[in-house]
Amino acid sequence: MMLLIVIYLLFILILLLMVAFLVLLERKVLGLVQIRKGPNIVGIYGIVQTVVDGVKLILKNLMVLVNVRKFFFLLAPILSFILSLINWFFIPTPFILVNSKYKILITLVISSLLVYSTLWAGWKSN
């Protein structure tokens, strides 16, 4: 069981590194195409800008306006994040996390529930 958890965490780490590399590649190409200062000029091979963007995302302040529905304001992103994480359990991986013959149906149900978080995100602003 412990080996399965280590393999799963390693899989997630590799996936996150691949996403970071693809973001860096996309920014380099767009910087070259648009002839602007971007990751092709700024930082150490462009790695610094991706790290700084991640830090900026983590340190952003939560601004709650006065006349918003605070319940939906807080619940919409949390619901979206949790349902997206739950959906990952049903994606085929080299090792089986959930053994069910209804994987596709469950994925469709969870994906259809993600619509509510989008609706609540629009509804929270009155």
mmCIF file with all atom_site columns, N, CA and C in Angstrom, residues 12-69:
data_model
loop_
_atom_site.group_PDB
_atom_site.id
_atom_site.type_symbol
_atom_site.label_atom_id
_atom_site.label_alt_id
_atom_site.label_comp_id
_atom_site.label_asym_id
_atom_site.label_entity_id
_atom_site.label_seq_id
_atom_site.pdbx_PDB_ins_code
_atom_site.Cartn_x
_atom_site.Cartn_y
_atom_site.Cartn_z
_atom_site.occupancy
_atom_site.B_iso_or_equiv
_atom_site.pdbx_formal_charge
_atom_site.auth_seq_id
_atom_site.auth_comp_id
_atom_site.auth_asym_id
_atom_site.auth_atom_id
_atom_site.pdbx_PDB_model_num
ATOM 1   N N  . ILE A 1 12 ? 2.167   12.219 -9.802  1.00 0.00 ? 12 ILE A N  1
ATOM 2   C CA . ILE A 1 12 ? 1.676   13.599 -9.707  1.00 0.00 ? 12 ILE A CA 1
ATOM 3   C C  . ILE A 1 12 ? 2.830   14.587 -9.858  1.00 0.00 ? 12 ILE A C  1
ATOM 4   N N  . LEU A 1 13 ? 3.975   14.297 -9.253  1.00 0.00 ? 13 LEU A N  1
ATOM 5   C CA . LEU A 1 13 ? 5.136   15.173 -9.366  1.00 0.00 ? 13 LEU A CA 1
ATOM 6   C C  . LEU A 1 13 ? 5.609   15.279 -10.817 1.00 0.00 ? 13 LEU A C  1
ATOM 7   N N  . ILE A 1 14 ? 5.679   14.164 -11.506 1.00 0.00 ? 14 ILE A N  1
ATOM 8   C CA . ILE A 1 14 ? 6.076   14.178 -12.916 1.00 0.00 ? 14 ILE A CA 1
ATOM 9   C C  . ILE A 1 14 ? 5.071   14.955 -13.743 1.00 0.00 ? 14 ILE A C  1
ATOM 10  N N  . LEU A 1 15 ? 3.796   14.781 -13.460 1.00 0.00 ? 15 LEU A N  1
ATOM 11  C CA . LEU A 1 15 ? 2.756   15.510 -14.185 1.00 0.00 ? 15 LEU A CA 1
ATOM 12  C C  . LEU A 1 15 ? 2.876   17.022 -13.957 1.00 0.00 ? 15 LEU A C  1
ATOM 13  N N  . LEU A 1 16 ? 3.127   17.443 -12.725 1.00 0.00 ? 16 LEU A N  1
ATOM 14  C CA . LEU A 1 16 ? 3.293   18.863 -12.431 1.00 0.00 ? 16 LEU A CA 1
ATOM 15  C C  . LEU A 1 16 ? 4.529   19.446 -13.110 1.00 0.00 ? 16 LEU A C  1
ATOM 16  N N  . LEU A 1 17 ? 5.609   18.686 -13.143 1.00 0.00 ? 17 LEU A N  1
ATOM 17  C CA . LEU A 1 17 ? 6.814   19.156 -13.829 1.00 0.00 ? 17 LEU A CA 1
ATOM 18  C C  . LEU A 1 17 ? 6.581   19.275 -15.334 1.00 0.00 ? 17 LEU A C  1
ATOM 19  N N  . MET A 1 18 ? 5.817   18.348 -15.900 1.00 0.00 ? 18 MET A N  1
ATOM 20  C CA . MET A 1 18 ? 5.497   18.431 -17.321 1.00 0.00 ? 18 MET A CA 1
ATOM 21  C C  . MET A 1 18 ? 4.668   19.673 -17.622 1.00 0.00 ? 18 MET A C  1
ATOM 22  N N  . VAL A 1 19 ? 3.708   19.983 -16.762 1.00 0.00 ? 19 VAL A N  1
ATOM 23  C CA . VAL A 1 19 ? 2.877   21.180 -16.953 1.00 0.00 ? 19 VAL A CA 1
ATOM 24  C C  . VAL A 1 19 ? 3.735   22.439 -16.854 1.00 0.00 ? 19 VAL A C  1
ATOM 25  N N  . ALA A 1 20 ? 4.644   22.492 -15.882 1.00 0.00 ? 20 ALA A N  1
ATOM 26  C CA . ALA A 1 20 ? 5.520   23.652 -15.748 1.00 0.00 ? 20 ALA A CA 1
ATOM 27  C C  . ALA A 1 20 ? 6.412   23.816 -16.976 1.00 0.00 ? 20 ALA A C  1
ATOM 28  N N  . PHE A 1 21 ? 6.920   22.707 -17.494 1.00 0.00 ? 21 PHE A N  1
ATOM 29  C CA . PHE A 1 21 ? 7.754   22.774 -18.689 1.00 0.00 ? 21 PHE A CA 1
ATOM 30  C C  . PHE A 1 21 ? 6.949   23.243 -19.897 1.00 0.00 ? 21 PHE A C  1
ATOM 31  N N  . LEU A 1 22 ? 5.719   22.760 -20.041 1.00 0.00 ? 22 LEU A N  1
ATOM 32  C CA . LEU A 1 22 ? 4.890   23.184 -21.171 1.00 0.00 ? 22 LEU A CA 1
ATOM 33  C C  . LEU A 1 22 ? 4.504   24.657 -21.073 1.00 0.00 ? 22 LEU A C  1
ATOM 34  N N  . VAL A 1 23 ? 4.286   25.162 -19.860 1.00 0.00 ? 23 VAL A N  1
ATOM 35  C CA . VAL A 1 23 ? 4.024   26.599 -19.683 1.00 0.00 ? 23 VAL A CA 1
ATOM 36  C C  . VAL A 1 23 ? 5.244   27.404 -20.096 1.00 0.00 ? 23 VAL A C  1
ATOM 37  N N  . LEU A 1 24 ? 6.415   26.953 -19.691 1.00 0.00 ? 24 LEU A N  1
ATOM 38  C CA . LEU A 1 24 ? 7.648   27.632 -20.071 1.00 0.00 ? 24 LEU A CA 1
ATOM 39  C C  . LEU A 1 24 ? 7.838   27.611 -21.582 1.00 0.00 ? 24 LEU A C  1
ATOM 40  N N  . LEU A 1 25 ? 7.598   26.472 -22.204 1.00 0.00 ? 25 LEU A N  1
ATOM 41  C CA . LEU A 1 25 ? 7.727   26.358 -23.661 1.00 0.00 ? 25 LEU A CA 1
ATOM 42  C C  . LEU A 1 25 ? 6.741   27.273 -24.376 1.00 0.00 ? 25 LEU A C  1
ATOM 43  N N  . GLU A 1 26 ? 5.501   27.302 -23.902 1.00 0.00 ? 26 GLU A N  1
ATOM 44  C CA . GLU A 1 26 ? 4.497   28.172 -24.517 1.00 0.00 ? 26 GLU A CA 1
ATOM 45  C C  . GLU A 1 26 ? 4.911   29.642 -24.406 1.00 0.00 ? 26 GLU A C  1
ATOM 46  N N  . ARG A 1 27 ? 5.403   30.046 -23.249 1.00 0.00 ? 27 ARG A N  1
ATOM 47  C CA . ARG A 1 27 ? 5.805   31.444 -23.074 1.00 0.00 ? 27 ARG A CA 1
ATOM 48  C C  . ARG A 1 27 ? 7.004   31.799 -23.940 1.00 0.00 ? 27 ARG A C  1
ATOM 49  N N  . LYS A 1 28 ? 7.932   30.872 -24.089 1.00 0.00 ? 28 LYS A N  1
ATOM 50  C CA . LYS A 1 28 ? 9.089   31.139 -24.943 1.00 0.00 ? 28 LYS A CA 1
ATOM 51  C C  . LYS A 1 28 ? 8.651   31.328 -26.395 1.00 0.00 ? 28 LYS A C  1
ATOM 52  N N  . VAL A 1 29 ? 7.778   30.461 -26.868 1.00 0.00 ? 29 VAL A N  1
ATOM 53  C CA . VAL A 1 29 ? 7.312   30.568 -28.253 1.00 0.00 ? 29 VAL A CA 1
ATOM 54  C C  . VAL A 1 29 ? 6.533   31.861 -28.449 1.00 0.00 ? 29 VAL A C  1
ATOM 55  N N  . LEU A 1 30 ? 5.628   32.178 -27.531 1.00 0.00 ? 30 LEU A N  1
ATOM 56  C CA . LEU A 1 30 ? 4.848   33.412 -27.676 1.00 0.00 ? 30 LEU A CA 1
ATOM 57  C C  . LEU A 1 30 ? 5.734   34.649 -27.561 1.00 0.00 ? 30 LEU A C  1
ATOM 58  N N  . GLY A 1 31 ? 6.760   34.609 -26.717 1.00 0.00 ? 31 GLY A N  1
ATOM 59  C CA . GLY A 1 31 ? 7.688   35.726 -26.613 1.00 0.00 ? 31 GLY A CA 1
ATOM 60  C C  . GLY A 1 31 ? 8.481   35.932 -27.895 1.00 0.00 ? 31 GLY A C  1
ATOM 61  N N  . LEU A 1 32 ? 8.865   34.835 -28.538 1.00 0.00 ? 32 LEU A N  1
ATOM 62  C CA . LEU A 1 32 ? 9.594   34.952 -29.797 1.00 0.00 ? 32 LEU A CA 1
ATOM 63  C C  . LEU A 1 32 ? 8.692   35.415 -30.935 1.00 0.00 ? 32 LEU A C  1
ATOM 64  N N  . VAL A 1 33 ? 7.479   34.895 -30.982 1.00 0.00 ? 33 VAL A N  1
ATOM 65  C CA . VAL A 1 33 ? 6.555   35.263 -32.057 1.00 0.00 ? 33 VAL A CA 1
ATOM 66  C C  . VAL A 1 33 ? 6.153   36.727 -31.956 1.00 0.00 ? 33 VAL A C  1
ATOM 67  N N  . GLN A 1 34 ? 5.890   37.205 -30.750 1.00 0.00 ? 34 GLN A N  1
ATOM 68  C CA . GLN A 1 34 ? 5.417   38.574 -30.564 1.00 0.00 ? 34 GLN A CA 1
ATOM 69  C C  . GLN A 1 34 ? 6.558   39.575 -30.401 1.00 0.00 ? 34 GLN A C  1
ATOM 70  N N  . ILE A 1 35 ? 7.792   39.110 -30.434 1.00 0.00 ? 35 ILE A N  1
ATOM 71  C CA . ILE A 1 35 ? 8.992   39.927 -30.298 1.00 0.00 ? 35 ILE A CA 1
ATOM 72  C C  . ILE A 1 35 ? 8.866   40.867 -29.083 1.00 0.00 ? 35 ILE A C  1
ATOM 73  N N  . ARG A 1 36 ? 8.712   40.280 -27.943 1.00 0.00 ? 36 ARG A N  1
ATOM 74  C CA . ARG A 1 36 ? 8.595   41.058 -26.715 1.00 0.00 ? 36 ARG A CA 1
ATOM 75  C C  . ARG A 1 36 ? 9.474   40.427 -25.646 1.00 0.00 ? 36 ARG A C  1
ATOM 76  N N  . LYS A 1 37 ? 9.701   41.194 -24.590 1.00 0.00 ? 37 LYS A N  1
ATOM 77  C CA . LYS A 1 37 ? 10.472  40.642 -23.483 1.00 0.00 ? 37 LYS A CA 1
ATOM 78  C C  . LYS A 1 37 ? 9.601   39.654 -22.731 1.00 0.00 ? 37 LYS A C  1
ATOM 79  N N  . GLY A 1 38 ? 10.035  38.475 -22.687 1.00 0.00 ? 38 GLY A N  1
ATOM 80  C CA . GLY A 1 38 ? 9.297   37.428 -21.996 1.00 0.00 ? 38 GLY A CA 1
ATOM 81  C C  . GLY A 1 38 ? 10.303  36.460 -21.426 1.00 0.00 ? 38 GLY A C  1
ATOM 82  N N  . PRO A 1 39 ? 9.927   35.221 -21.299 1.00 0.00 ? 39 PRO A N  1
ATOM 83  C CA . PRO A 1 39 ? 10.858  34.231 -20.757 1.00 0.00 ? 39 PRO A CA 1
ATOM 84  C C  . PRO A 1 39 ? 12.062  33.987 -21.662 1.00 0.00 ? 39 PRO A C  1
ATOM 85  N N  . ASN A 1 40 ? 11.976  34.441 -22.916 1.00 0.00 ? 40 ASN A N  1
ATOM 86  C CA . ASN A 1 40 ? 13.152  34.255 -23.775 1.00 0.00 ? 40 ASN A CA 1
ATOM 87  C C  . ASN A 1 40 ? 14.269  35.230 -23.423 1.00 0.00 ? 40 ASN A C  1
ATOM 88  N N  . ILE A 1 41 ? 13.996  36.287 -22.656 1.00 0.00 ? 41 ILE A N  1
ATOM 89  C CA . ILE A 1 41 ? 15.015  37.268 -22.283 1.00 0.00 ? 41 ILE A CA 1
ATOM 90  C C  . ILE A 1 41 ? 15.123  37.396 -20.760 1.00 0.00 ? 41 ILE A C  1
ATOM 91  N N  . VAL A 1 42 ? 14.013  37.356 -20.060 1.00 0.00 ? 42 VAL A N  1
ATOM 92  C CA . VAL A 1 42 ? 13.990  37.618 -18.619 1.00 0.00 ? 42 VAL A CA 1
ATOM 93  C C  . VAL A 1 42 ? 14.332  36.345 -17.848 1.00 0.00 ? 42 VAL A C  1
ATOM 94  N N  . GLY A 1 43 ? 15.168  36.474 -16.848 1.00 0.00 ? 43 GLY A N  1
ATOM 95  C CA . GLY A 1 43 ? 15.446  35.364 -15.939 1.00 0.00 ? 43 GLY A CA 1
ATOM 96  C C  . GLY A 1 43 ? 16.466  34.384 -16.473 1.00 0.00 ? 43 GLY A C  1
ATOM 97  N N  . ILE A 1 44 ? 16.697  33.340 -15.713 1.00 0.00 ? 44 ILE A N  1
ATOM 98  C CA . ILE A 1 44 ? 17.645  32.293 -16.066 1.00 0.00 ? 44 ILE A CA 1
ATOM 99  C C  . ILE A 1 44 ? 16.935  31.292 -16.959 1.00 0.00 ? 44 ILE A C  1
ATOM 100 N N  . TYR A 1 45 ? 17.098  31.426 -18.241 1.00 0.00 ? 45 TYR A N  1
ATOM 101 C CA . TYR A 1 45 ? 16.455  30.573 -19.239 1.00 0.00 ? 45 TYR A CA 1
ATOM 102 C C  . TYR A 1 45 ? 14.939  30.560 -19.107 1.00 0.00 ? 45 TYR A C  1
ATOM 103 N N  . GLY A 1 46 ? 14.377  31.575 -18.514 1.00 0.00 ? 46 GLY A N  1
ATOM 104 C CA . GLY A 1 46 ? 12.933  31.679 -18.387 1.00 0.00 ? 46 GLY A CA 1
ATOM 105 C C  . GLY A 1 46 ? 12.332  30.929 -17.225 1.00 0.00 ? 46 GLY A C  1
ATOM 106 N N  . ILE A 1 47 ? 13.150  30.222 -16.480 1.00 0.00 ? 47 ILE A N  1
ATOM 107 C CA . ILE A 1 47 ? 12.634  29.427 -15.355 1.00 0.00 ? 47 ILE A CA 1
ATOM 108 C C  . ILE A 1 47 ? 12.166  30.333 -14.226 1.00 0.00 ? 47 ILE A C  1
ATOM 109 N N  . VAL A 1 48 ? 12.852  31.454 -14.037 1.00 0.00 ? 48 VAL A N  1
ATOM 110 C CA . VAL A 1 48 ? 12.536  32.344 -12.923 1.00 0.00 ? 48 VAL A CA 1
ATOM 111 C C  . VAL A 1 48 ? 11.122  32.912 -13.057 1.00 0.00 ? 48 VAL A C  1
ATOM 112 N N  . GLN A 1 49 ? 10.707  33.250 -14.278 1.00 0.00 ? 49 GLN A N  1
ATOM 113 C CA . GLN A 1 49 ? 9.394   33.865 -14.460 1.00 0.00 ? 49 GLN A CA 1
ATOM 114 C C  . GLN A 1 49 ? 8.267   32.902 -14.098 1.00 0.00 ? 49 GLN A C  1
ATOM 115 N N  . THR A 1 50 ? 8.410   31.639 -14.420 1.00 0.00 ? 50 THR A N  1
ATOM 116 C CA . THR A 1 50 ? 7.383   30.661 -14.059 1.00 0.00 ? 50 THR A CA 1
ATOM 117 C C  . THR A 1 50 ? 7.309   30.484 -12.551 1.00 0.00 ? 50 THR A C  1
ATOM 118 N N  . VAL A 1 51 ? 8.451   30.477 -11.885 1.00 0.00 ? 51 VAL A N  1
ATOM 119 C CA . VAL A 1 51 ? 8.473   30.349 -10.420 1.00 0.00 ? 51 VAL A CA 1
ATOM 120 C C  . VAL A 1 51 ? 7.847   31.582 -9.779  1.00 0.00 ? 51 VAL A C  1
ATOM 121 N N  . VAL A 1 52 ? 8.171   32.769 -10.299 1.00 0.00 ? 52 VAL A N  1
ATOM 122 C CA . VAL A 1 52 ? 7.617   34.011 -9.756  1.00 0.00 ? 52 VAL A CA 1
ATOM 123 C C  . VAL A 1 52 ? 6.100   34.058 -9.960  1.00 0.00 ? 52 VAL A C  1
ATOM 124 N N  . ASP A 1 53 ? 5.616   33.581 -11.101 1.00 0.00 ? 53 ASP A N  1
ATOM 125 C CA . ASP A 1 53 ? 4.171   33.526 -11.319 1.00 0.00 ? 53 ASP A CA 1
ATOM 126 C C  . ASP A 1 53 ? 3.490   32.597 -10.320 1.00 0.00 ? 53 ASP A C  1
ATOM 127 N N  . GLY A 1 54 ? 4.130   31.472 -9.991  1.00 0.00 ? 54 GLY A N  1
ATOM 128 C CA . GLY A 1 54 ? 3.570   30.573 -8.981  1.00 0.00 ? 54 GLY A CA 1
ATOM 129 C C  . GLY A 1 54 ? 3.526   31.209 -7.609  1.00 0.00 ? 54 GLY A C  1
ATOM 130 N N  . VAL A 1 55 ? 4.587   31.921 -7.237  1.00 0.00 ? 55 VAL A N  1
ATOM 131 C CA . VAL A 1 55 ? 4.623   32.616 -5.940  1.00 0.00 ? 55 VAL A CA 1
ATOM 132 C C  . VAL A 1 55 ? 3.563   33.709 -5.897  1.00 0.00 ? 55 VAL A C  1
ATOM 133 N N  . LYS A 1 56 ? 3.410   34.433 -7.023  1.00 0.00 ? 56 LYS A N  1
ATOM 134 C CA . LYS A 1 56 ? 2.401   35.500 -7.084  1.00 0.00 ? 56 LYS A CA 1
ATOM 135 C C  . LYS A 1 56 ? 0.995   34.923 -6.903  1.00 0.00 ? 56 LYS A C  1
ATOM 136 N N  . LEU A 1 57 ? 0.753   33.767 -7.510  1.00 0.00 ? 57 LEU A N  1
ATOM 137 C CA . LEU A 1 57 ? -0.558  33.135 -7.388  1.00 0.00 ? 57 LEU A CA 1
ATOM 138 C C  . LEU A 1 57 ? -0.844  32.720 -5.950  1.00 0.00 ? 57 LEU A C  1
ATOM 139 N N  . ILE A 1 58 ? 0.166   32.230 -5.254  1.00 0.00 ? 58 ILE A N  1
ATOM 140 C CA . ILE A 1 58 ? -0.017  31.800 -3.867  1.00 0.00 ? 58 ILE A CA 1
ATOM 141 C C  . ILE A 1 58 ? -0.234  32.990 -2.934  1.00 0.00 ? 58 ILE A C  1
ATOM 142 N N  . LEU A 1 59 ? 0.467   34.100 -3.190  1.00 0.00 ? 59 LEU A N  1
ATOM 143 C CA . LEU A 1 59 ? 0.429   35.239 -2.280  1.00 0.00 ? 59 LEU A CA 1
ATOM 144 C C  . LEU A 1 59 ? -0.655  36.263 -2.589  1.00 0.00 ? 59 LEU A C  1
ATOM 145 N N  . LYS A 1 60 ? -1.503  36.004 -3.571  1.00 0.00 ? 60 LYS A N  1
ATOM 146 C CA . LYS A 1 60 ? -2.557  36.969 -3.895  1.00 0.00 ? 60 LYS A CA 1
ATOM 147 C C  . LYS A 1 60 ? -3.503  37.135 -2.704  1.00 0.00 ? 60 LYS A C  1
ATOM 148 N N  . ASN A 1 61 ? -3.939  38.351 -2.502  1.00 0.00 ? 61 ASN A N  1
ATOM 149 C CA . ASN A 1 61 ? -4.866  38.632 -1.405  1.00 0.00 ? 61 ASN A CA 1
ATOM 150 C C  . ASN A 1 61 ? -6.278  38.232 -1.796  1.00 0.00 ? 61 ASN A C  1
ATOM 151 N N  . LEU A 1 62 ? -7.024  37.746 -0.830  1.00 0.00 ? 62 LEU A N  1
ATOM 152 C CA . LEU A 1 62 ? -8.425  37.433 -1.042  1.00 0.00 ? 62 LEU A CA 1
ATOM 153 C C  . LEU A 1 62 ? -9.236  38.692 -0.783  1.00 0.00 ? 62 LEU A C  1
ATOM 154 N N  . MET A 1 63 ? -9.808  39.237 -1.838  1.00 0.00 ? 63 MET A N  1
ATOM 155 C CA . MET A 1 63 ? -10.596 40.459 -1.706  1.00 0.00 ? 63 MET A CA 1
ATOM 156 C C  . MET A 1 63 ? -12.073 40.094 -1.732  1.00 0.00 ? 63 MET A C  1
ATOM 157 N N  . VAL A 1 64 ? -12.754 40.295 -0.639  1.00 0.00 ? 64 VAL A N  1
ATOM 158 C CA . VAL A 1 64 ? -14.184 40.032 -0.554  1.00 0.00 ? 64 VAL A CA 1
ATOM 159 C C  . VAL A 1 64 ? -14.904 41.370 -0.575  1.00 0.00 ? 64 VAL A C  1
ATOM 160 N N  . LEU A 1 65 ? -15.724 41.578 -1.572  1.00 0.00 ? 65 LEU A N  1
ATOM 161 C CA . LEU A 1 65 ? -16.462 42.826 -1.673  1.00 0.00 ? 65 LEU A CA 1
ATOM 162 C C  . LEU A 1 65 ? -17.583 42.880 -0.646  1.00 0.00 ? 65 LEU A C  1
ATOM 163 N N  . VAL A 1 66 ? -18.149 44.049 -0.454  1.00 0.00 ? 66 VAL A N  1
ATOM 164 C CA . VAL A 1 66 ? -19.149 44.235 0.593   1.00 0.00 ? 66 VAL A CA 1
ATOM 165 C C  . VAL A 1 66 ? -20.468 43.556 0.238   1.00 0.00 ? 66 VAL A C  1
ATOM 166 N N  . ASN A 1 67 ? -20.933 43.752 -0.994  1.00 0.00 ? 67 ASN A N  1
ATOM 167 C CA . ASN A 1 67 ? -22.275 43.279 -1.355  1.00 0.00 ? 67 ASN A CA 1
ATOM 168 C C  . ASN A 1 67 ? -22.221 42.018 -2.220  1.00 0.00 ? 67 ASN A C  1
ATOM 169 N N  . VAL A 1 68 ? -21.522 41.003 -1.755  1.00 0.00 ? 68 VAL A N  1
ATOM 170 C CA . VAL A 1 68 ? -21.505 39.721 -2.458  1.00 0.00 ? 68 VAL A CA 1
ATOM 171 C C  . VAL A 1 68 ? -22.097 38.657 -1.547  1.00 0.00 ? 68 VAL A C  1
ATOM 172 N N  . ARG A 1 69 ? -22.499 37.572 -2.142  1.00 0.00 ? 69 ARG A N  1
ATOM 173 C CA . ARG A 1 69 ? -22.970 36.434 -1.360  1.00 0.00 ? 69 ARG A CA 1
ATOM 174 C C  . ARG A 1 69 ? -21.745 35.638 -0.920  1.00 0.00 ? 69 ARG A C  1
#
